[in-house]
Tab-separated table of N, CA and C in Angstrom:
chain	number	residue	atom	x	y	z
A	49	UNK	N	108.651	99.884	113.840
A	49	UNK	CA	108.208	101.229	114.093
A	49	UNK	C	108.650	102.127	112.940
A	50	UNK	N	107.979	103.257	112.808
A	50	UNK	CA	108.283	104.189	111.727
A	50	UNK	C	108.235	105.614	112.259
A	51	UNK	N	109.088	106.458	111.731
A	51	UNK	CA	109.086	107.888	112.034
A	51	UNK	C	108.840	108.613	110.717
A	52	UNK	N	107.765	109.372	110.652
A	52	UNK	CA	107.373	110.039	109.417
A	52	UNK	C	107.659	111.539	109.535
A	53	UNK	N	108.289	112.064	108.482
A	53	UNK	CA	108.569	113.490	108.367
A	53	UNK	C	107.835	113.965	107.120
A	54	UNK	N	106.993	114.983	107.257
A	54	UNK	CA	106.163	115.420	106.131
A	54	UNK	C	106.496	116.851	105.723
A	55	UNK	N	106.420	117.078	104.419
A	55	UNK	CA	106.575	118.422	103.856
A	55	UNK	C	105.272	118.733	103.134
A	56	UNK	N	104.553	119.722	103.641
A	56	UNK	CA	103.237	120.073	103.095
A	56	UNK	C	103.045	121.576	103.245
A	57	UNK	N	102.700	122.265	102.152
A	57	UNK	CA	102.558	123.718	102.211
A	57	UNK	C	101.188	124.173	102.706
A	58	UNK	N	100.165	123.358	102.577
A	58	UNK	CA	98.816	123.731	102.990
A	58	UNK	C	98.681	123.579	104.512
A	59	UNK	N	98.349	124.674	105.198
A	59	UNK	CA	98.278	124.654	106.666
A	59	UNK	C	97.295	123.618	107.195
A	60	UNK	N	96.097	123.578	106.644
A	60	UNK	CA	95.075	122.645	107.144
A	60	UNK	C	95.500	121.199	106.899
A	61	UNK	N	96.004	120.920	105.712
A	61	UNK	CA	96.452	119.565	105.397
A	61	UNK	C	97.646	119.186	106.280
A	62	UNK	N	98.559	120.134	106.492
A	62	UNK	CA	99.717	119.868	107.340
A	62	UNK	C	99.281	119.571	108.772
A	63	UNK	N	98.282	120.280	109.264
A	63	UNK	CA	97.749	120.014	110.604
A	63	UNK	C	97.159	118.624	110.711
A	64	UNK	N	96.452	118.199	109.660
A	64	UNK	CA	95.890	116.845	109.645
A	64	UNK	C	96.999	115.800	109.616
A	65	UNK	N	98.005	116.035	108.810
A	65	UNK	CA	99.133	115.102	108.718
A	65	UNK	C	99.834	115.003	110.063
A	66	UNK	N	100.036	116.134	110.729
A	66	UNK	CA	100.746	116.154	112.009
A	66	UNK	C	100.025	115.327	113.071
A	67	UNK	N	98.707	115.161	112.930
A	67	UNK	CA	97.940	114.402	113.927
A	67	UNK	C	97.987	112.891	113.699
A	68	UNK	N	98.568	112.452	112.595
A	68	UNK	CA	98.655	111.021	112.291
A	68	UNK	C	99.724	110.396	113.193
A	69	UNK	N	99.437	109.224	113.761
A	69	UNK	CA	100.465	108.565	114.587
A	69	UNK	C	101.754	108.367	113.790
A	70	UNK	N	102.861	108.450	114.454
A	70	UNK	CA	104.210	108.247	113.920
A	70	UNK	C	104.758	109.451	113.165
A	71	UNK	N	103.954	110.507	112.994
A	71	UNK	CA	104.482	111.711	112.345
A	71	UNK	C	105.291	112.476	113.382
A	72	UNK	N	106.578	112.602	113.114
A	72	UNK	CA	107.495	113.289	114.016
A	72	UNK	C	107.420	114.797	113.786
A	73	UNK	N	107.428	115.188	112.505
A	73	UNK	CA	107.363	116.602	112.144
A	73	UNK	C	106.635	116.758	110.826
A	74	UNK	N	105.937	117.867	110.712
A	74	UNK	CA	105.297	118.254	109.454
A	74	UNK	C	105.601	119.737	109.262
A	75	UNK	N	106.332	120.053	108.207
A	75	UNK	CA	106.797	121.420	107.978
A	75	UNK	C	106.348	121.928	106.614
A	76	UNK	N	106.353	123.250	106.483
A	76	UNK	CA	105.960	123.908	105.242
A	76	UNK	C	107.155	124.570	104.578
A	77	UNK	N	107.252	124.456	103.240
A	77	UNK	CA	108.303	125.186	102.539
A	77	UNK	C	108.105	126.705	102.625
A	78	UNK	N	106.917	127.134	103.020
A	78	UNK	CA	106.640	128.558	103.143
A	78	UNK	C	107.180	129.159	104.445
A	79	UNK	N	107.589	128.314	105.388
A	79	UNK	CA	108.149	128.792	106.661
A	79	UNK	C	109.669	128.750	106.555
A	80	UNK	N	110.274	129.908	106.557
A	80	UNK	CA	111.723	130.033	106.333
A	80	UNK	C	112.532	129.090	107.214
A	81	UNK	N	113.292	128.229	106.571
A	81	UNK	CA	114.222	127.361	107.265
A	81	UNK	C	113.637	126.123	107.907
A	82	UNK	N	112.312	125.996	107.976
A	82	UNK	CA	111.697	124.862	108.676
A	82	UNK	C	111.967	123.532	107.970
A	83	UNK	N	111.745	123.491	106.670
A	83	UNK	CA	111.976	122.251	105.920
A	83	UNK	C	113.461	121.930	105.894
A	84	UNK	N	114.286	122.953	105.710
A	84	UNK	CA	115.733	122.743	105.674
A	84	UNK	C	116.217	122.129	106.992
A	85	UNK	N	115.736	122.664	108.118
A	85	UNK	CA	116.142	122.146	109.436
A	85	UNK	C	115.663	120.704	109.616
A	86	UNK	N	114.449	120.419	109.188
A	86	UNK	CA	113.920	119.065	109.313
A	86	UNK	C	114.741	118.086	108.477
A	87	UNK	N	115.022	118.443	107.234
A	87	UNK	CA	115.806	117.556	106.371
A	87	UNK	C	117.244	117.411	106.874
A	88	UNK	N	117.790	118.471	107.446
A	88	UNK	CA	119.116	118.361	108.052
A	88	UNK	C	119.090	117.371	109.217
A	89	UNK	N	118.013	117.384	110.000
A	89	UNK	CA	117.872	116.420	111.102
A	89	UNK	C	117.807	114.987	110.565
A	90	UNK	N	117.070	114.789	109.486
A	90	UNK	CA	116.985	113.450	108.892
A	90	UNK	C	118.351	113.032	108.347
A	91	UNK	N	119.071	113.964	107.732
A	91	UNK	CA	120.431	113.660	107.249
A	91	UNK	C	121.339	113.254	108.409
A	92	UNK	N	121.189	113.911	109.559
A	92	UNK	CA	121.999	113.565	110.731
A	92	UNK	C	121.693	112.136	111.184
A	93	UNK	N	120.408	111.758	111.167
A	93	UNK	CA	120.017	110.380	111.498
A	93	UNK	C	120.667	109.420	110.510
A	94	UNK	N	120.577	109.749	109.239
A	94	UNK	CA	121.135	108.907	108.191
A	94	UNK	C	122.646	108.743	108.362
A	95	UNK	N	123.356	109.838	108.618
A	95	UNK	CA	124.811	109.774	108.783
A	95	UNK	C	125.192	108.995	110.044
A	96	UNK	N	124.441	109.193	111.115
A	96	UNK	CA	124.708	108.447	112.349
A	96	UNK	C	124.566	106.948	112.102
A	97	UNK	N	123.500	106.567	111.418
A	97	UNK	CA	123.282	105.147	111.122
A	97	UNK	C	124.373	104.595	110.203
A	98	UNK	N	124.780	105.369	109.213
A	98	UNK	CA	125.774	104.856	108.261
A	98	UNK	C	127.159	104.724	108.904
A	99	UNK	N	127.439	105.508	109.940
A	99	UNK	CA	128.724	105.403	110.639
A	99	UNK	C	128.741	104.301	111.689
A	100	UNK	N	127.558	103.823	112.073
A	100	UNK	CA	127.451	102.790	113.107
A	100	UNK	C	127.823	101.437	112.500
A	101	UNK	N	128.972	100.904	112.879
A	101	UNK	CA	129.440	99.631	112.341
A	101	UNK	C	128.542	98.453	112.701
A	102	UNK	N	127.752	98.601	113.770
A	102	UNK	CA	126.841	97.532	114.197
A	102	UNK	C	125.392	97.820	113.809
A	103	UNK	N	125.188	98.751	112.882
A	103	UNK	CA	123.821	99.143	112.525
A	103	UNK	C	123.029	97.955	111.969
A	104	UNK	N	121.849	97.750	112.550
A	104	UNK	CA	120.895	96.756	112.055
A	104	UNK	C	119.562	97.477	111.899
A	105	UNK	N	118.996	97.392	110.716
A	105	UNK	CA	117.791	98.139	110.418
A	105	UNK	C	116.654	97.826	111.396
A	106	UNK	N	116.536	96.581	111.813
A	106	UNK	CA	115.423	96.206	112.682
A	106	UNK	C	115.556	96.765	114.094
A	107	UNK	N	116.716	97.316	114.443
A	107	UNK	CA	116.904	97.942	115.753
A	107	UNK	C	116.461	99.407	115.773
A	108	UNK	N	116.117	99.955	114.622
A	108	UNK	CA	115.795	101.376	114.511
A	108	UNK	C	114.475	101.552	113.772
A	109	UNK	N	113.759	102.619	114.073
A	109	UNK	CA	112.540	102.863	113.311
A	109	UNK	C	112.875	103.211	111.857
A	110	UNK	N	112.032	102.766	110.962
A	110	UNK	CA	112.158	103.201	109.571
A	110	UNK	C	111.834	104.693	109.540
A	111	UNK	N	112.526	105.423	108.699
A	111	UNK	CA	112.272	106.853	108.545
A	111	UNK	C	111.676	107.053	107.158
A	112	UNK	N	110.547	107.743	107.106
A	112	UNK	CA	109.869	108.002	105.837
A	112	UNK	C	109.618	109.495	105.711
A	113	UNK	N	110.088	110.065	104.612
A	113	UNK	CA	109.796	111.459	104.289
A	113	UNK	C	108.698	111.444	103.236
A	114	UNK	N	107.640	112.203	103.485
A	114	UNK	CA	106.537	112.327	102.534
A	114	UNK	C	106.463	113.799	102.152
A	115	UNK	N	106.610	114.085	100.860
A	115	UNK	CA	106.649	115.483	100.426
A	115	UNK	C	105.835	115.674	99.156
A	116	UNK	N	105.056	116.721	99.142
A	116	UNK	CA	104.257	117.081	97.971
A	116	UNK	C	104.790	118.396	97.428
A	117	UNK	N	104.696	118.568	96.135
A	117	UNK	CA	105.129	119.800	95.476
A	117	UNK	C	106.593	120.114	95.791
A	118	UNK	N	107.465	119.119	95.567
A	118	UNK	CA	108.883	119.316	95.892
A	118	UNK	C	109.542	120.394	95.043
A	119	UNK	N	108.899	120.806	93.969
A	119	UNK	CA	109.460	121.891	93.177
A	119	UNK	C	109.438	123.212	93.952
A	120	UNK	N	108.709	123.264	95.051
A	120	UNK	CA	108.634	124.477	95.872
A	120	UNK	C	109.744	124.548	96.919
A	121	UNK	N	110.588	123.521	96.982
A	121	UNK	CA	111.649	123.497	97.992
A	121	UNK	C	112.776	124.457	97.626
A	122	UNK	N	113.456	124.947	98.641
A	122	UNK	CA	114.634	125.793	98.411
A	122	UNK	C	115.743	124.944	97.807
A	123	UNK	N	116.773	125.597	97.308
A	123	UNK	CA	117.905	124.874	96.732
A	123	UNK	C	118.567	123.986	97.791
A	124	UNK	N	118.700	124.498	99.016
A	124	UNK	CA	119.306	123.719	100.095
A	124	UNK	C	118.460	122.483	100.415
A	125	UNK	N	117.144	122.672	100.570
A	125	UNK	CA	116.260	121.548	100.887
A	125	UNK	C	116.252	120.530	99.754
A	126	UNK	N	116.239	121.002	98.521
A	126	UNK	CA	116.238	120.100	97.376
A	126	UNK	C	117.529	119.287	97.310
A	127	UNK	N	118.666	119.930	97.560
A	127	UNK	CA	119.951	119.220	97.546
A	127	UNK	C	120.014	118.183	98.669
A	128	UNK	N	119.533	118.555	99.846
A	128	UNK	CA	119.531	117.621	100.976
A	128	UNK	C	118.618	116.445	100.685
A	129	UNK	N	117.442	116.725	100.155
A	129	UNK	CA	116.519	115.648	99.802
A	129	UNK	C	117.141	114.738	98.745
A	130	UNK	N	117.873	115.305	97.806
A	130	UNK	CA	118.560	114.505	96.793
A	130	UNK	C	119.544	113.527	97.420
A	131	UNK	N	120.296	113.972	98.423
A	131	UNK	CA	121.228	113.077	99.122
A	131	UNK	C	120.475	111.967	99.850
A	132	UNK	N	119.362	112.329	100.461
A	132	UNK	CA	118.562	111.334	101.174
A	132	UNK	C	117.999	110.304	100.201
A	133	UNK	N	117.496	110.771	99.062
A	133	UNK	CA	116.956	109.843	98.064
A	133	UNK	C	118.041	108.903	97.535
A	134	UNK	N	119.232	109.427	97.363
A	134	UNK	CA	120.316	108.629	96.792
A	134	UNK	C	120.886	107.616	97.776
A	135	UNK	N	121.026	107.991	99.043
A	135	UNK	CA	121.771	107.157	99.984
A	135	UNK	C	120.986	106.649	101.187
A	136	UNK	N	119.823	107.180	101.434
A	136	UNK	CA	119.096	106.842	102.654
A	136	UNK	C	118.563	105.430	102.733
A	137	UNK	N	118.198	104.845	101.617
A	137	UNK	CA	117.589	103.513	101.618
A	137	UNK	C	118.433	102.460	102.305
A	138	UNK	N	119.751	102.583	102.200
A	138	UNK	CA	120.653	101.591	102.817
A	138	UNK	C	120.548	101.559	104.328
A	139	UNK	N	120.100	102.667	104.934
A	139	UNK	CA	120.011	102.733	106.394
A	139	UNK	C	118.579	103.002	106.861
A	140	UNK	N	117.610	102.622	106.042
A	140	UNK	CA	116.212	102.711	106.446
A	140	UNK	C	115.598	104.090	106.397
A	141	UNK	N	116.163	104.972	105.580
A	141	UNK	CA	115.610	106.315	105.403
A	141	UNK	C	115.128	106.411	103.960
A	142	UNK	N	113.812	106.512	103.784
A	142	UNK	CA	113.216	106.525	102.445
A	142	UNK	C	112.313	107.739	102.286
A	143	UNK	N	111.928	108.005	101.044
A	143	UNK	CA	111.066	109.154	100.778
A	143	UNK	C	110.077	108.828	99.667
A	144	UNK	N	108.905	109.406	99.801
A	144	UNK	CA	107.902	109.399	98.744
A	144	UNK	C	107.624	110.861	98.457
A	145	UNK	N	107.946	111.292	97.231
A	145	UNK	CA	107.798	112.700	96.886
A	145	UNK	C	106.948	112.843	95.629
A	146	UNK	N	106.289	113.978	95.532
A	146	UNK	CA	105.456	114.252	94.365
A	146	UNK	C	105.748	115.654	93.854
A	147	UNK	N	105.653	115.803	92.540
A	147	UNK	CA	105.847	117.106	91.909
A	147	UNK	C	104.792	117.291	90.837
A	148	UNK	N	104.316	118.492	90.689
A	148	UNK	CA	103.333	118.771	89.642
A	148	UNK	C	103.981	119.369	88.403
A	149	UNK	N	105.209	119.854	88.529
A	149	UNK	CA	105.942	120.405	87.381
A	149	UNK	C	107.262	119.655	87.264
A	150	UNK	N	107.267	118.528	86.564
A	150	UNK	CA	108.451	117.677	86.546
A	150	UNK	C	109.698	118.325	85.960
A	151	UNK	N	109.540	119.287	85.086
A	151	UNK	CA	110.717	119.899	84.468
A	151	UNK	C	111.554	120.673	85.486
A	152	UNK	N	110.993	120.950	86.659
A	152	UNK	CA	111.715	121.738	87.659
A	152	UNK	C	112.490	120.885	88.655
A	153	UNK	N	112.384	119.571	88.573
A	153	UNK	CA	113.014	118.729	89.593
A	153	UNK	C	114.037	117.763	89.005
A	154	UNK	N	114.604	118.099	87.870
A	154	UNK	CA	115.542	117.193	87.206
A	154	UNK	C	116.654	116.662	88.113
A	155	UNK	N	117.294	117.498	88.943
A	155	UNK	CA	118.349	116.947	89.820
A	155	UNK	C	117.814	115.863	90.774
A	156	UNK	N	116.610	116.028	91.271
A	156	UNK	CA	116.035	115.004	92.162
A	156	UNK	C	115.730	113.717	91.414
A	157	UNK	N	115.299	113.833	90.171
A	157	UNK	CA	114.970	112.642	89.388
A	157	UNK	C	116.161	111.703	89.267
A	158	UNK	N	117.340	112.265	89.147
A	158	UNK	CA	118.542	111.454	88.973
A	158	UNK	C	118.880	110.631	90.217
A	159	UNK	N	118.325	111.005	91.372
A	159	UNK	CA	118.644	110.301	92.613
A	159	UNK	C	117.593	109.270	93.001
A	160	UNK	N	116.457	109.253	92.316
A	160	UNK	CA	115.353	108.368	92.699
A	160	UNK	C	115.539	106.961	92.156
A	161	UNK	N	115.174	105.974	92.972
A	161	UNK	CA	115.220	104.581	92.534
A	161	UNK	C	113.988	104.208	91.716
A	162	UNK	N	112.821	104.698	92.121
A	162	UNK	CA	111.574	104.384	91.428
A	162	UNK	C	110.808	105.680	91.210
A	163	UNK	N	110.410	105.907	89.985
A	163	UNK	CA	109.658	107.107	89.650
A	163	UNK	C	108.365	106.680	88.987
A	164	UNK	N	107.254	107.209	89.483
A	164	UNK	CA	105.936	106.933	88.911
A	164	UNK	C	105.496	108.185	88.170
A	165	UNK	N	105.136	108.035	86.912
A	165	UNK	CA	104.744	109.168	86.079
A	165	UNK	C	103.262	109.043	85.741
A	166	UNK	N	102.496	110.024	86.159
A	166	UNK	CA	101.076	110.057	85.821
A	166	UNK	C	100.863	110.830	84.533
A	167	UNK	N	99.615	111.175	84.254
A	167	UNK	CA	99.300	111.938	83.046
A	167	UNK	C	99.877	113.345	83.163
A	168	UNK	N	100.590	113.763	82.142
A	168	UNK	CA	101.181	115.096	82.108
A	168	UNK	C	100.518	115.910	81.005
A	169	UNK	N	100.574	117.221	81.139
A	169	UNK	CA	99.903	118.103	80.188
A	169	UNK	C	100.596	118.186	78.835
A	170	UNK	N	101.902	118.188	78.822
A	170	UNK	CA	102.653	118.445	77.603
A	170	UNK	C	103.540	117.266	77.230
A	171	UNK	N	103.649	116.979	75.941
A	171	UNK	CA	104.467	115.859	75.468
A	171	UNK	C	105.933	116.022	75.868
A	172	UNK	N	106.448	117.254	75.855
A	172	UNK	CA	107.858	117.465	76.208
A	172	UNK	C	108.153	117.091	77.659
A	173	UNK	N	107.122	117.112	78.519
A	173	UNK	CA	107.341	116.734	79.913
A	173	UNK	C	107.686	115.249	80.027
A	174	UNK	N	107.066	114.417	79.211
A	174	UNK	CA	107.393	112.987	79.208
A	174	UNK	C	108.837	112.786	78.763
A	175	UNK	N	109.213	113.471	77.689
A	175	UNK	CA	110.577	113.332	77.179
A	175	UNK	C	111.594	113.777	78.225
A	176	UNK	N	111.278	114.835	78.951
A	176	UNK	CA	112.171	115.319	79.991
A	176	UNK	C	112.376	114.319	81.111
A	177	UNK	N	111.387	113.464	81.323
A	177	UNK	CA	111.490	112.425	82.354
A	177	UNK	C	112.080	111.136	81.802
A	178	UNK	N	112.236	111.074	80.493
A	178	UNK	CA	112.818	109.877	79.892
A	178	UNK	C	111.837	108.744	79.700
A	179	UNK	N	110.551	109.059	79.601
A	179	UNK	CA	109.545	108.013	79.371
A	179	UNK	C	108.731	108.354	78.130
A	180	UNK	N	108.184	107.330	77.523
A	180	UNK	CA	107.325	107.545	76.363
A	180	UNK	C	105.941	107.982	76.830
A	181	UNK	N	105.294	108.800	76.037
A	181	UNK	CA	103.925	109.204	76.344
A	181	UNK	C	103.023	108.034	76.003
A	182	UNK	N	102.262	107.570	76.982
A	182	UNK	CA	101.400	106.410	76.795
A	182	UNK	C	99.952	106.876	76.821
A	183	UNK	N	99.248	106.687	75.703
A	183	UNK	CA	97.869	107.171	75.593
A	183	UNK	C	96.969	106.538	76.640
A	184	UNK	N	97.191	105.262	76.980
A	184	UNK	CA	96.336	104.575	77.954
A	184	UNK	C	96.385	105.253	79.318
A	185	UNK	N	97.502	105.830	79.657
A	185	UNK	CA	97.631	106.521	80.941
A	185	UNK	C	96.733	107.742	80.973
A	186	UNK	N	96.682	108.463	79.879
A	186	UNK	CA	95.917	109.698	79.848
A	186	UNK	C	94.412	109.464	79.876
A	187	UNK	N	93.962	108.308	79.425
A	187	UNK	CA	92.531	108.042	79.342
A	187	UNK	C	91.973	107.377	80.595
A	188	UNK	N	92.819	106.928	81.498
A	188	UNK	CA	92.349	106.181	82.651
A	188	UNK	C	92.714	106.915	83.934
A	189	UNK	N	91.715	107.213	84.750
A	189	UNK	CA	91.960	107.897	86.009
A	189	UNK	C	92.859	107.034	86.891
A	190	UNK	N	93.910	107.643	87.420
A	190	UNK	CA	94.787	106.935	88.330
A	190	UNK	C	95.837	106.066	87.661
A	191	UNK	N	95.883	106.036	86.337
A	191	UNK	CA	96.857	105.198	85.635
A	191	UNK	C	98.186	105.933	85.602
A	192	UNK	N	99.248	105.207	85.821
A	192	UNK	CA	100.589	105.799	85.798
A	192	UNK	C	101.560	104.787	85.227
A	193	UNK	N	102.781	105.216	85.075
A	193	UNK	CA	103.808	104.374	84.483
A	193	UNK	C	105.081	104.527	85.301
A	194	UNK	N	105.741	103.401	85.600
A	194	UNK	CA	107.047	103.464	86.240
A	194	UNK	C	108.068	103.804	85.173
A	195	UNK	N	109.203	104.289	85.592
A	195	UNK	CA	110.225	104.690	84.632
A	195	UNK	C	110.663	103.532	83.743
A	196	UNK	N	110.524	102.287	84.229
A	196	UNK	CA	110.933	101.148	83.402
A	196	UNK	C	109.862	100.753	82.390
A	197	UNK	N	108.758	101.523	82.339
A	197	UNK	CA	107.705	101.252	81.373
A	197	UNK	C	106.538	100.448	81.928
A	198	UNK	N	106.679	99.879	83.109
A	198	UNK	CA	105.594	99.132	83.739
A	198	UNK	C	104.449	100.085	84.049
A	199	UNK	N	103.231	99.685	83.706
A	199	UNK	CA	102.087	100.524	84.031
A	199	UNK	C	101.500	100.085	85.363
A	200	UNK	N	101.046	101.060	86.153
A	200	UNK	CA	100.441	100.790	87.450
A	200	UNK	C	99.129	101.543	87.549
A	201	UNK	N	98.261	101.072	88.428
A	201	UNK	CA	96.993	101.752	88.671
A	201	UNK	C	97.016	102.295	90.088
A	202	UNK	N	96.841	103.587	90.226
A	202	UNK	CA	96.764	104.225	91.529
A	202	UNK	C	95.298	104.393	91.882
A	203	UNK	N	94.995	104.347	93.165
A	203	UNK	CA	93.600	104.455	93.572
A	203	UNK	C	93.473	105.407	94.742
A	204	UNK	N	92.349	106.124	94.771
A	204	UNK	CA	92.024	106.926	95.935
A	204	UNK	C	91.185	106.035	96.833
A	205	UNK	N	91.640	105.844	98.042
A	205	UNK	CA	90.976	104.920	98.945
A	205	UNK	C	89.690	105.533	99.489
A	206	UNK	N	88.662	104.699	99.638
A	206	UNK	CA	87.401	105.178	100.186
A	206	UNK	C	87.278	104.861	101.677
A	207	UNK	N	88.355	104.349	102.270
A	207	UNK	CA	88.395	104.016	103.689
A	207	UNK	C	89.841	104.163	104.154
A	208	UNK	N	90.063	104.163	105.476
A	208	UNK	CA	91.451	104.232	105.953
A	208	UNK	C	92.290	103.075	105.418
A	209	UNK	N	93.591	103.346	105.199
A	209	UNK	CA	94.480	102.366	104.596
A	209	UNK	C	94.455	101.036	105.336
A	210	UNK	N	94.499	101.051	106.672
A	210	UNK	CA	94.520	99.786	107.396
A	210	UNK	C	93.258	98.971	107.156
A	211	UNK	N	92.108	99.623	107.020
A	211	UNK	CA	90.860	98.916	106.714
A	211	UNK	C	90.911	98.286	105.328
A	212	UNK	N	91.419	99.022	104.361
A	212	UNK	CA	91.521	98.518	102.996
A	212	UNK	C	92.473	97.325	102.944
A	213	UNK	N	93.630	97.451	103.607
A	213	UNK	CA	94.599	96.350	103.625
A	213	UNK	C	93.996	95.117	104.286
A	214	UNK	N	93.333	95.294	105.416
A	214	UNK	CA	92.701	94.154	106.098
A	214	UNK	C	91.659	93.487	105.215
A	215	UNK	N	90.872	94.281	104.497
A	215	UNK	CA	89.865	93.712	103.602
A	215	UNK	C	90.525	92.932	102.469
A	216	UNK	N	91.617	93.490	101.898
A	216	UNK	CA	92.320	92.769	100.839
A	216	UNK	C	92.931	91.481	101.340
A	217	UNK	N	93.512	91.495	102.519
A	217	UNK	CA	94.086	90.273	103.094
A	217	UNK	C	92.997	89.237	103.296
A	218	UNK	N	91.862	89.653	103.789
A	218	UNK	CA	90.750	88.707	103.973
A	218	UNK	C	90.303	88.119	102.651
A	219	UNK	N	90.212	88.966	101.599
A	219	UNK	CA	89.825	88.456	100.272
A	219	UNK	C	90.842	87.450	99.745
A	220	UNK	N	92.112	87.756	99.903
A	220	UNK	CA	93.154	86.850	99.423
A	220	UNK	C	93.092	85.517	100.152
A	221	UNK	N	92.867	85.561	101.475
A	221	UNK	CA	92.777	84.330	102.257
A	221	UNK	C	91.597	83.485	101.819
A	222	UNK	N	90.469	84.124	101.511
A	222	UNK	CA	89.264	83.404	101.054
A	222	UNK	C	89.526	82.758	99.710
A	223	UNK	N	90.253	83.463	98.807
A	223	UNK	CA	90.523	82.928	97.465
A	223	UNK	C	91.467	81.750	97.489
A	224	UNK	N	92.265	81.606	98.535
A	224	UNK	CA	93.198	80.478	98.602
A	224	UNK	C	92.414	79.270	98.864
């Protein structure tokens, strides 16, 4: 099982996210204290799990935080998210976050295990993230690079994720 916590500033998009199964909360950085309270709740889950000497990940739902435009977070929310990114994975609390202005999230970058870098507007933005500017990324839609230099291809799905996964599994089974 999974418990999803979402941070989304767009009201309509947040409403759509909130209707997805397993979404526990969807909050906006524009609502005073809402994101901070949600992240504090996730931190409490994380601390409870880390103090439990008998903690087994399979006995608890995975916790996933999904956040867009993290540069819009308050200092408190950003610091809390940084702690979650740094320590949550050990107790099944993970996050997928996105930022459009990477120079504003340097403290969060230091806590992330995996960072995917897409095409950026300015060369100095790549240097600030510690990656080389790769021309192939800029010319290909959806192309990105992991911090270790590995290139990846991101795709916008034309069907629900479960349908796409099922189709890929079927293709793989046929190829065997």
